[in-house]
PDB file of C-alpha atoms and ligand atoms in Angstrom:
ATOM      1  CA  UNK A   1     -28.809  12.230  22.183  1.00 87.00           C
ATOM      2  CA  UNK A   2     -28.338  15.002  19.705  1.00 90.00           C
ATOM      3  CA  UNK A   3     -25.245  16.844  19.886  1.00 89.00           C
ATOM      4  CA  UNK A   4     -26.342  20.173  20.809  1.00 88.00           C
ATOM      5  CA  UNK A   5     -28.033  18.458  24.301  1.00 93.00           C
ATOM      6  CA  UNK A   6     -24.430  17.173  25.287  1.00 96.00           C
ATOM      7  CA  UNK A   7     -23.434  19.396  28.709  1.00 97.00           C
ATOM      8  CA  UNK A   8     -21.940  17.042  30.445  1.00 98.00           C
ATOM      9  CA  UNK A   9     -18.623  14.960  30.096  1.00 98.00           C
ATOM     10  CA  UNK A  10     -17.841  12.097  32.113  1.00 98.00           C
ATOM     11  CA  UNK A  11     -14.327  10.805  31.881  1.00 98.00           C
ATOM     12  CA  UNK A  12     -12.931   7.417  33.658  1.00 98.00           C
ATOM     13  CA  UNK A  13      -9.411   7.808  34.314  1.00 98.00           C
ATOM     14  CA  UNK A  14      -7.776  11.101  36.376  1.00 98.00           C
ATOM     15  CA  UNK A  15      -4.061  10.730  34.395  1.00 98.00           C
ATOM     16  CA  UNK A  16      -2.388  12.110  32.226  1.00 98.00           C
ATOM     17  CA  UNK A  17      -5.015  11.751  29.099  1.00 98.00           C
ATOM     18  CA  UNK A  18      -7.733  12.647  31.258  1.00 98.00           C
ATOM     19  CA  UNK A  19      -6.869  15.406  33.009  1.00 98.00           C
ATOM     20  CA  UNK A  20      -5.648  17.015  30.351  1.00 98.00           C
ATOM     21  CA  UNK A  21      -9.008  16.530  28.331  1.00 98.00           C
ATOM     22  CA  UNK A  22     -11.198  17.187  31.081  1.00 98.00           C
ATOM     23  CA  UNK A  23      -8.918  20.836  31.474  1.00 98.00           C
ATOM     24  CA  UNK A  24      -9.421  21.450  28.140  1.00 98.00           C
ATOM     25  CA  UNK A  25     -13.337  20.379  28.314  1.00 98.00           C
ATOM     26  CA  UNK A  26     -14.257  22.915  30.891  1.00 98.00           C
ATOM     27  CA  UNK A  27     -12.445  25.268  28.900  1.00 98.00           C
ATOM     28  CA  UNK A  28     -14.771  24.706  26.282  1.00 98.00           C
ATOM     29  CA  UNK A  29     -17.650  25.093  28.679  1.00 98.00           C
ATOM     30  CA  UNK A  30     -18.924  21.818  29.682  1.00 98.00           C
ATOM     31  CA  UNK A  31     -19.512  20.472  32.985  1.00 98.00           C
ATOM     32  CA  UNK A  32     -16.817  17.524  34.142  1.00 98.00           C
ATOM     33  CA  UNK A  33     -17.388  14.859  36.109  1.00 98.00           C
ATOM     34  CA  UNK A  34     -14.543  12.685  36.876  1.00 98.00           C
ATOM     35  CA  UNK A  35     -14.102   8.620  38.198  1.00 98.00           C
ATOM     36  CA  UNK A  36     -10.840   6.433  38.851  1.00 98.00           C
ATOM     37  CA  UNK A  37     -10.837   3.069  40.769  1.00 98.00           C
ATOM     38  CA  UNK A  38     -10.534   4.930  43.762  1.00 98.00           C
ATOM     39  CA  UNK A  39     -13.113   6.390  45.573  1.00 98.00           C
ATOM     40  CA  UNK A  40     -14.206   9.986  45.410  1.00 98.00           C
ATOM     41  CA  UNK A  41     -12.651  11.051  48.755  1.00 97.00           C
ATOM     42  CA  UNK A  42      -9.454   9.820  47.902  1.00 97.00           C
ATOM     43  CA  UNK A  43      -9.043  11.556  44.557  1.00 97.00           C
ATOM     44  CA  UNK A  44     -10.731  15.032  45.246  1.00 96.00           C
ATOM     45  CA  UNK A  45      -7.761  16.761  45.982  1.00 96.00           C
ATOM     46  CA  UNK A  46      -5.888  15.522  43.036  1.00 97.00           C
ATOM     47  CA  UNK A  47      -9.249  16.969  40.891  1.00 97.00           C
ATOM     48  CA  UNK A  48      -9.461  20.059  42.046  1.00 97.00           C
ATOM     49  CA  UNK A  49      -5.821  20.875  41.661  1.00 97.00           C
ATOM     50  CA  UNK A  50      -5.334  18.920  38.379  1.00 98.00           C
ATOM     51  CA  UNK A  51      -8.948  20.498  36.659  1.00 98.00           C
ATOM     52  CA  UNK A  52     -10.076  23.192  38.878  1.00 98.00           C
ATOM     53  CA  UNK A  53     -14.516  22.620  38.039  1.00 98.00           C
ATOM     54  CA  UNK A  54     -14.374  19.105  37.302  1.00 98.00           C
ATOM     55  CA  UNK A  55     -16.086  16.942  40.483  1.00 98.00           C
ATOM     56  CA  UNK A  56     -15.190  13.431  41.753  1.00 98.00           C
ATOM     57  CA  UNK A  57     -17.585  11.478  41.755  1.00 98.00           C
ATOM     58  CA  UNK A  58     -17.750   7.574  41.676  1.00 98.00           C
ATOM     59  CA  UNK A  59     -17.807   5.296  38.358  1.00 98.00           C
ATOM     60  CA  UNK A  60     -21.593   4.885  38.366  1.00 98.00           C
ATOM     61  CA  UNK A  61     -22.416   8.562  39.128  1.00 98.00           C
ATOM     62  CA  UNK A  62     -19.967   9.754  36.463  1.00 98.00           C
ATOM     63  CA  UNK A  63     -21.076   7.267  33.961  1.00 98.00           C
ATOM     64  CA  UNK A  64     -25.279   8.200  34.857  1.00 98.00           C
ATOM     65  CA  UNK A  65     -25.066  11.815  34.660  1.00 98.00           C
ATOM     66  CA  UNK A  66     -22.910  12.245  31.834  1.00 98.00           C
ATOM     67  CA  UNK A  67     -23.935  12.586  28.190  1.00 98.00           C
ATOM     68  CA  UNK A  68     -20.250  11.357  26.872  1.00 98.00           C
ATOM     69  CA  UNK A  69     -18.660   9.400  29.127  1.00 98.00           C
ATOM     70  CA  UNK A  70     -14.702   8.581  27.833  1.00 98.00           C
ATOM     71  CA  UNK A  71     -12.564   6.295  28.560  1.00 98.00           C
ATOM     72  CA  UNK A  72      -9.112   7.183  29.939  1.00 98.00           C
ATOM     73  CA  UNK A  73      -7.441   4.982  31.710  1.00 98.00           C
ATOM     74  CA  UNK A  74      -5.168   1.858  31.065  1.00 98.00           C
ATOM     75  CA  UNK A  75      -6.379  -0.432  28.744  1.00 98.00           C
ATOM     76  CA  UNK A  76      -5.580  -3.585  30.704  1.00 98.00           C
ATOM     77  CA  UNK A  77      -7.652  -2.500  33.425  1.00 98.00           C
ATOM     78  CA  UNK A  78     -10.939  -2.380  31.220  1.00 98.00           C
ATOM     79  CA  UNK A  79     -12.773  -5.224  32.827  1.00 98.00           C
ATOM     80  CA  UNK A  80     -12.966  -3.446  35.759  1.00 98.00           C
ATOM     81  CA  UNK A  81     -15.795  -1.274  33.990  1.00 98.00           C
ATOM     82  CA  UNK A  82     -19.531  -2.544  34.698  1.00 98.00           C
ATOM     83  CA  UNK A  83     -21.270  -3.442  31.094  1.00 98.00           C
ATOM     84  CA  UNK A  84     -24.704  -2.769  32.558  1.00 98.00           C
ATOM     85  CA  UNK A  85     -23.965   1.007  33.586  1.00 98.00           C
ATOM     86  CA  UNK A  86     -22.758   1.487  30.034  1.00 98.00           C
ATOM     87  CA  UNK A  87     -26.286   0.753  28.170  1.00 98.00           C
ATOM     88  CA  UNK A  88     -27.497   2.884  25.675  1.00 98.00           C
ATOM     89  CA  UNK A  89     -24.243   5.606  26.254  1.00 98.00           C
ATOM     90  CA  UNK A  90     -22.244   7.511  23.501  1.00 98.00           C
ATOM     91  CA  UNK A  91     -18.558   6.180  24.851  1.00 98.00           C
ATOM     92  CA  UNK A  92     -15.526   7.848  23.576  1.00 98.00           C
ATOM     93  CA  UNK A  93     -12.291   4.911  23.624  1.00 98.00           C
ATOM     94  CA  UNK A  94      -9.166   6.856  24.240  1.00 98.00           C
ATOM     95  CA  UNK A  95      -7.302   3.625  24.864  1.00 98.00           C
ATOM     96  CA  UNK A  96      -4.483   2.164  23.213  1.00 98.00           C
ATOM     97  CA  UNK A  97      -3.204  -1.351  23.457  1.00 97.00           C
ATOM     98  CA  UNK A  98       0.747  -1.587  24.252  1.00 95.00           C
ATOM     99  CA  UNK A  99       2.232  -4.311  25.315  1.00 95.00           C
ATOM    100  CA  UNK A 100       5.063  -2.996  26.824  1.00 95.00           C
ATOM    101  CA  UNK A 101       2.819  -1.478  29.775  1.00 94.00           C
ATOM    102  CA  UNK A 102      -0.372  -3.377  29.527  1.00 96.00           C
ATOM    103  CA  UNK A 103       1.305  -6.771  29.033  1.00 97.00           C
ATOM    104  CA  UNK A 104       0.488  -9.015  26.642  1.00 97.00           C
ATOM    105  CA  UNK A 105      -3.350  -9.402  26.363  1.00 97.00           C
ATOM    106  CA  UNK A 106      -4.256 -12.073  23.671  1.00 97.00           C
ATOM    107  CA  UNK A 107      -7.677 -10.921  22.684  1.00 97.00           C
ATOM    108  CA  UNK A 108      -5.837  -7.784  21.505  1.00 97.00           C
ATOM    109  CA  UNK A 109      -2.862  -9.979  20.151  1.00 96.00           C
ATOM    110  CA  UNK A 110      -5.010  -9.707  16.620  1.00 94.00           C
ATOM    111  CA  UNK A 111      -6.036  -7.666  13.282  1.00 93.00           C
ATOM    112  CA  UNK A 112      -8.966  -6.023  14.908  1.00 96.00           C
ATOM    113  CA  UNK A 113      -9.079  -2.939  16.466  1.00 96.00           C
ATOM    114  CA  UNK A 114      -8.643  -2.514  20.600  1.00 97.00           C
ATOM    115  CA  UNK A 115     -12.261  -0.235  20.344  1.00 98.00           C
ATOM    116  CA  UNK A 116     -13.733  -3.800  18.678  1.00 98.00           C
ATOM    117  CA  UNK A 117     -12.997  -5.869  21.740  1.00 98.00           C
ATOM    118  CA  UNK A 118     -14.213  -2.953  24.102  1.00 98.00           C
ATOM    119  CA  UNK A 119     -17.380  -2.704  22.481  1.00 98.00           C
ATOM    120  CA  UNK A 120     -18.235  -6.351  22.066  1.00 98.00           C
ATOM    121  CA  UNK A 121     -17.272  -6.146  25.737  1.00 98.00           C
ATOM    122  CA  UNK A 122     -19.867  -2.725  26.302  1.00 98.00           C
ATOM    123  CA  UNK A 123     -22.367  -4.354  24.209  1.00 98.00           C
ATOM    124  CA  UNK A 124     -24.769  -2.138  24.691  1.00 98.00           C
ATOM    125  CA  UNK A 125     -22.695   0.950  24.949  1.00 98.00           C
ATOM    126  CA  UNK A 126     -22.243   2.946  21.672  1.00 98.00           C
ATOM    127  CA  UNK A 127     -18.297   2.952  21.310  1.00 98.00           C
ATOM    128  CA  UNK A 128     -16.634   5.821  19.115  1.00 98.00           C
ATOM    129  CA  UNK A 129     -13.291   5.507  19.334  1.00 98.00           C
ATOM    130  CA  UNK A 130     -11.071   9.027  18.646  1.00 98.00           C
ATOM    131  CA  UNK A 131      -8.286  10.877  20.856  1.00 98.00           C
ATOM    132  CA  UNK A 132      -6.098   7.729  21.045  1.00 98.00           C
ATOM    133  CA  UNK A 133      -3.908   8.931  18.122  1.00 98.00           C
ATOM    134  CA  UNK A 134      -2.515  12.135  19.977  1.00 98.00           C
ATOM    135  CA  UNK A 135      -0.467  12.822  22.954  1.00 98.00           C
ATOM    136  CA  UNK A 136      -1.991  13.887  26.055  1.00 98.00           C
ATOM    137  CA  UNK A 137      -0.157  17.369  26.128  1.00 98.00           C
ATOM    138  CA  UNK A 138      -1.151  18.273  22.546  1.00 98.00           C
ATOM    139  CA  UNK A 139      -5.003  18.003  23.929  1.00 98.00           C
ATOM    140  CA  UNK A 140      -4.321  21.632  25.633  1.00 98.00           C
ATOM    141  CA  UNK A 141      -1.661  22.247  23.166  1.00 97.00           C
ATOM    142  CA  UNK A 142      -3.182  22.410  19.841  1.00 98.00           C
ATOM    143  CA  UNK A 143      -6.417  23.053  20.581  1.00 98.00           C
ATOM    144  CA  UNK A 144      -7.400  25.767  18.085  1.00 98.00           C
ATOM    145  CA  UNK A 145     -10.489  27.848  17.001  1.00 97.00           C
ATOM    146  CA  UNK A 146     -12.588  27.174  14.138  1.00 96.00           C
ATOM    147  CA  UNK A 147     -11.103  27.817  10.614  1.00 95.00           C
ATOM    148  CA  UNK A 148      -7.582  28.044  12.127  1.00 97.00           C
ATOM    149  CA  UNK A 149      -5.070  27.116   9.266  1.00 94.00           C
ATOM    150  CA  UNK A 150      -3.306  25.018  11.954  1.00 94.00           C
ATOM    151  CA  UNK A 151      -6.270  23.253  12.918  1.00 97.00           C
ATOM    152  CA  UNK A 152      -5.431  19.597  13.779  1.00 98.00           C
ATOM    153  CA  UNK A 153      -7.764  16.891  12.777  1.00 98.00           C
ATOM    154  CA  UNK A 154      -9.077  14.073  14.624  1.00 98.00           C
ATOM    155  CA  UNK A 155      -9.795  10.751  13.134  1.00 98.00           C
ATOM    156  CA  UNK A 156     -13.641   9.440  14.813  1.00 98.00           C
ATOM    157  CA  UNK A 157     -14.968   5.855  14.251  1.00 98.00           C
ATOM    158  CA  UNK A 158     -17.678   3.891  15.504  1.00 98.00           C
ATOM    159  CA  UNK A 159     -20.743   1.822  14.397  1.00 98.00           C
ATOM    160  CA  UNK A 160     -23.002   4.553  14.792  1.00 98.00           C
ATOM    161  CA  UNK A 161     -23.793   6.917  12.921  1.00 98.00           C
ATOM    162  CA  UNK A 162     -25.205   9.694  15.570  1.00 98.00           C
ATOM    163  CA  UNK A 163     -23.015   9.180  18.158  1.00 98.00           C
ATOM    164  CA  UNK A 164     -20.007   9.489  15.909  1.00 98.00           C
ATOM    165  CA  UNK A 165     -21.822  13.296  15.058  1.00 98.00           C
ATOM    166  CA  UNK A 166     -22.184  13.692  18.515  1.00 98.00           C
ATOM    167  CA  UNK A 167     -18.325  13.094  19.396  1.00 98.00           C
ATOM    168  CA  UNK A 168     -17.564  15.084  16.264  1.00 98.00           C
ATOM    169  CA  UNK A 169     -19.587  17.895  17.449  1.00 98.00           C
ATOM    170  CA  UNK A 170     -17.690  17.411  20.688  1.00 98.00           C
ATOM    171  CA  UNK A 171     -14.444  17.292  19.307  1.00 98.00           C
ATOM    172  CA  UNK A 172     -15.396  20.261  17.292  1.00 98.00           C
ATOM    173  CA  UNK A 173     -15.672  21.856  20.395  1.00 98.00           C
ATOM    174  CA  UNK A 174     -13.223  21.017  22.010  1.00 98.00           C
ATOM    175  CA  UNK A 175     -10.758  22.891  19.287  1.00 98.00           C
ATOM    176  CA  UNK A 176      -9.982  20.102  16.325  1.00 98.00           C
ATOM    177  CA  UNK A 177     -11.596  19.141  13.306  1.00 98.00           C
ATOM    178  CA  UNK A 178     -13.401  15.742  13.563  1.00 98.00           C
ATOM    179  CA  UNK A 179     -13.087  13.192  10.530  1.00 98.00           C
ATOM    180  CA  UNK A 180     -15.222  10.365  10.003  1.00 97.00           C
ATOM    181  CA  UNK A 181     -13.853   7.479   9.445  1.00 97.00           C
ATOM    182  CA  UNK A 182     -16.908   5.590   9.274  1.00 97.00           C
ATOM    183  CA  UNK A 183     -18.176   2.171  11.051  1.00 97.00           C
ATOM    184  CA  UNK A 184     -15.142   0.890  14.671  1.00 98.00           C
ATOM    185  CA  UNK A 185     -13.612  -1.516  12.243  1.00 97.00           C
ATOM    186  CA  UNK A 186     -11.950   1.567  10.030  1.00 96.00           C
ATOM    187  CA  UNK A 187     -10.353   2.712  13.806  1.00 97.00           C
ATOM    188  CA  UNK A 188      -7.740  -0.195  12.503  1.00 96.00           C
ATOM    189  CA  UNK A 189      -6.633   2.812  10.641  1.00 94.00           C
ATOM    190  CA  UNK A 190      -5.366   4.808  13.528  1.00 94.00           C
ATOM    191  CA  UNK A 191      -4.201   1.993  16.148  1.00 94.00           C
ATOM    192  CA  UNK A 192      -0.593   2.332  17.519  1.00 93.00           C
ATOM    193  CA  UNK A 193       2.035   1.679  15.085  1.00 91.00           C
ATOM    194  CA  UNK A 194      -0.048   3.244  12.389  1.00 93.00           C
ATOM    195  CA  UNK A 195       0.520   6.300  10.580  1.00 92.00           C
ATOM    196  CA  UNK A 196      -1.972   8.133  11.908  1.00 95.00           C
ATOM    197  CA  UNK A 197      -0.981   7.410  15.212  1.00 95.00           C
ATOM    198  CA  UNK A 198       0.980  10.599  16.755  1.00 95.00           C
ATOM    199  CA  UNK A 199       1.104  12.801  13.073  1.00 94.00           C
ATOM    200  CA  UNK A 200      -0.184  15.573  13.098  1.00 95.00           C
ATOM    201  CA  UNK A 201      -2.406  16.077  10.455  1.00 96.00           C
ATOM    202  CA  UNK A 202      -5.090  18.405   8.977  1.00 96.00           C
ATOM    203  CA  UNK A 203      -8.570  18.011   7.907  1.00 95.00           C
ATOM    204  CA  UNK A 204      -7.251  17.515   4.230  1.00 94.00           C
ATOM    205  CA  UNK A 205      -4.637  15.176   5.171  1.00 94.00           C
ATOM    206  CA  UNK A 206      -6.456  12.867   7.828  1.00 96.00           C
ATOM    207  CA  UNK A 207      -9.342  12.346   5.157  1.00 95.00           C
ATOM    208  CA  UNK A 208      -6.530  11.505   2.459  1.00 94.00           C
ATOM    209  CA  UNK A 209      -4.909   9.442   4.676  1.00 94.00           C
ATOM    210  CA  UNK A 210      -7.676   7.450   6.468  1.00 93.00           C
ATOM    211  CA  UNK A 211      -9.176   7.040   2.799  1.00 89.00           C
ATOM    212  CA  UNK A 212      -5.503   5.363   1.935  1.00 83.00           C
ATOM    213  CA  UNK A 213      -5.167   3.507   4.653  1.00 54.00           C
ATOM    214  CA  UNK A 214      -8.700   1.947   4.695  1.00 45.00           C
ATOM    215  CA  UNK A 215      -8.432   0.922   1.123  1.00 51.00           C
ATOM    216  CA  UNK A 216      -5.105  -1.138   1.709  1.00 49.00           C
ATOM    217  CA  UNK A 217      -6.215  -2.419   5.377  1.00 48.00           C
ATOM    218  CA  UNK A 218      -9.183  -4.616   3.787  1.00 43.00           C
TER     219      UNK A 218
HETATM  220  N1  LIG B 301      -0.457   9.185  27.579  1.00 67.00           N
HETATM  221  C1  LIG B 301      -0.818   9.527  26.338  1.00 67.00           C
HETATM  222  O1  LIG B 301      -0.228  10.438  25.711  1.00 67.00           O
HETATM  223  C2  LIG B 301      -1.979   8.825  25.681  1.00 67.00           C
HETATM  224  C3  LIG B 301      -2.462   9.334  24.471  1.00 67.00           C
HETATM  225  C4  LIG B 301      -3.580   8.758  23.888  1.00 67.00           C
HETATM  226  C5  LIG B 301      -4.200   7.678  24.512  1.00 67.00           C
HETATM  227  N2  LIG B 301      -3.708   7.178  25.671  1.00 67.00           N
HETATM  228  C6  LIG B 301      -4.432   6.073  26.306  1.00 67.00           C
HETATM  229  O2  LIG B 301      -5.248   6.652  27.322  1.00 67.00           O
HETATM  230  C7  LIG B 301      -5.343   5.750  28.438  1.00 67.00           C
HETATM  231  C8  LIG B 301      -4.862   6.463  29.682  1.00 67.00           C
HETATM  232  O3  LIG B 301      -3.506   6.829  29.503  1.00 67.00           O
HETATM  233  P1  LIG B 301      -2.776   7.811  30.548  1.00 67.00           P
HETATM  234  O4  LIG B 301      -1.442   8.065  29.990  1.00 67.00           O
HETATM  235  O5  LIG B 301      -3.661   8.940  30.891  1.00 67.00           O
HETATM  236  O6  LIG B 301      -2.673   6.826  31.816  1.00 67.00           O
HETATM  237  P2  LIG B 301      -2.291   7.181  33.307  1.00 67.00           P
HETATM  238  O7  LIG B 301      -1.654   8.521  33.377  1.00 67.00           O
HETATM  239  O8  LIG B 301      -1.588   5.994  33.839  1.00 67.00           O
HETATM  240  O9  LIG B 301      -3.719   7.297  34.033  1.00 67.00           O
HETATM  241  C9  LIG B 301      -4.586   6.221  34.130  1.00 67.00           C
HETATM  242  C10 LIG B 301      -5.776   6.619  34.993  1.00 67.00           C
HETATM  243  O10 LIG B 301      -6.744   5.564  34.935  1.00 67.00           O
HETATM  244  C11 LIG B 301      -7.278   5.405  36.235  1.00 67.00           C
HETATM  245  N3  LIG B 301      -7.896   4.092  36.350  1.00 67.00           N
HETATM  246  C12 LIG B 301      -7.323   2.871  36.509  1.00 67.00           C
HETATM  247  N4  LIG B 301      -8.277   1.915  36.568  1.00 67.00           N
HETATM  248  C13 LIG B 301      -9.466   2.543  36.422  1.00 67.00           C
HETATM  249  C14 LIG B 301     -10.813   2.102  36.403  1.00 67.00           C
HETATM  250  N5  LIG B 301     -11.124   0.829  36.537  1.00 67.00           N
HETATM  251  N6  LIG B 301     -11.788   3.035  36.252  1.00 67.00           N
HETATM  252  C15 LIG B 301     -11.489   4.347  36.124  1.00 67.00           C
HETATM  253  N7  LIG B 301     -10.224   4.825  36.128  1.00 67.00           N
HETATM  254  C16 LIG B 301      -9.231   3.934  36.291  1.00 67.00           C
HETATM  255  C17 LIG B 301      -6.092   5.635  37.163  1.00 67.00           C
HETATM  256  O11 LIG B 301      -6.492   6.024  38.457  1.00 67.00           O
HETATM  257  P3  LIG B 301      -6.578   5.016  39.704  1.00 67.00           P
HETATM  258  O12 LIG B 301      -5.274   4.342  39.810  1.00 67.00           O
HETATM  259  O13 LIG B 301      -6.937   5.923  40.830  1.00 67.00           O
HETATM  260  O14 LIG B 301      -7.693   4.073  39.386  1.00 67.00           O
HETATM  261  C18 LIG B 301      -5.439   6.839  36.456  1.00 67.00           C
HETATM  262  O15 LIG B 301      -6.041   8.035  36.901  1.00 67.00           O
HETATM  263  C19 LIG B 301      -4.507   4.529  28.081  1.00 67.00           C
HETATM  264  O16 LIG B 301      -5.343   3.532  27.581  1.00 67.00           O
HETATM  265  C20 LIG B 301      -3.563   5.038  26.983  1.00 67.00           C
HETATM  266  O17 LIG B 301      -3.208   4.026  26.088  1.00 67.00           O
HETATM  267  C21 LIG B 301      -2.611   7.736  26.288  1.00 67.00           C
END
């Protein structure tokens, strides 16, 4: 998949963090498809009041005729999701691990990253994780054009290399600058409780930043 062939988004999860990305994604001219645990029928309305454009359509649909497909719904729900529909796909992981509403999951209890687990759990899926480190509102919010001097800056991670271009390009898009923070492991660097998580930074000060923190985290 090169980046300039991605159309269509597919996003898992119809709250607050993905409605608000899918808004801002048909904004930015792609076509949305949309999934939750609930069957297309019962979540159509909620679509096409939420992001007038995007369709309901169920997990497998979504997650076939989409050339991103992100995650964007609780983390403690995420073996729920079908490995085998997931082979081969660029995945973006919006997910965060908190305890205090996903309850206490051990196999995220440790140093590695929550995107880590996910993709030894997607195995064949091609996990970039980015979008976890902002609020949902500030998706619409601070979305700005190119070369804006208040461009915010988006941290992007994964184990490879061309689908972390493609969700840069994406994210690019979308109205933020993408920074590459290299191979899943470095998305330690932007995991709740971290700096990263919730500043808002600029291209400048997310590389300077992710470059610190990724230095003293290994
Ligand atoms: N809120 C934020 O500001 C923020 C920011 C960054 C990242 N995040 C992360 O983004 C994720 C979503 O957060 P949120 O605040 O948007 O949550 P939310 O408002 O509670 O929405 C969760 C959505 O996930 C859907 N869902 C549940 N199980 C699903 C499944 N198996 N397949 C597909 N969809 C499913 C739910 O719909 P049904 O009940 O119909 O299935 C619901 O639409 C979380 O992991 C969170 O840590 C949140």
């Amino acid at each position: 998949m090169k980046a300039a062939d991605v159309k269509t988004i597919g996003i898992l999860g119809a709250g607050r963090v993905g409605t608000a990305l899918a808004r801002r994604a048909i904004a930015a001219g792609y076509d949305v498809k949309i999934a939750t645990s609930r069957p297309p029928a019962e979540i159509g309305l909620l679509v096409e009041i939420m992001v007038p454009g995007a369709r309901a359509e169920t997990a497998e649909a979504v997650i076939a005729g989409s050339d991103v497909v992100v995650l964007a719904l609780p983390l403690s729900k995420y073996r729920n999701l079908r490995p085998a529909l997931f082979a081969g796909k660029i995945v973006v992981d919006a997910m965060n691990y908190w305890a205090p509403t996903d309850g206490v999951m051990s196999e995220f209890e440790g140093d590695r990253a929550s995107s880590e687990i996910i993709q030894d759990y997607l195995t064949d899926a091609l996990i970039v994780r980015s979008f976890n480190h902002m609020g949902y509102h500030e998706i619409e919010e601070e979305a700005r054009a190119a070369g804006h001097p208040d461009r915010r800056a988006l941290a992007v991670a994964g184990d490879d290399a061309q689908a972390r271009r493609v969700v840069a390009a994406f994210i690019d898009h979308l109205g933020f600058d993408p920074v590459d923070a290299g191979e899943l492991a470095a998305s330690r660097s932007f995991v709740t409780g971290t700096p990263i998580f919730g500043a808002s930074l600029d291209q400048a000060e997310m590389t300077r930043v992710l470059q610190g923190t990724y230095e003293r985290a290994y």
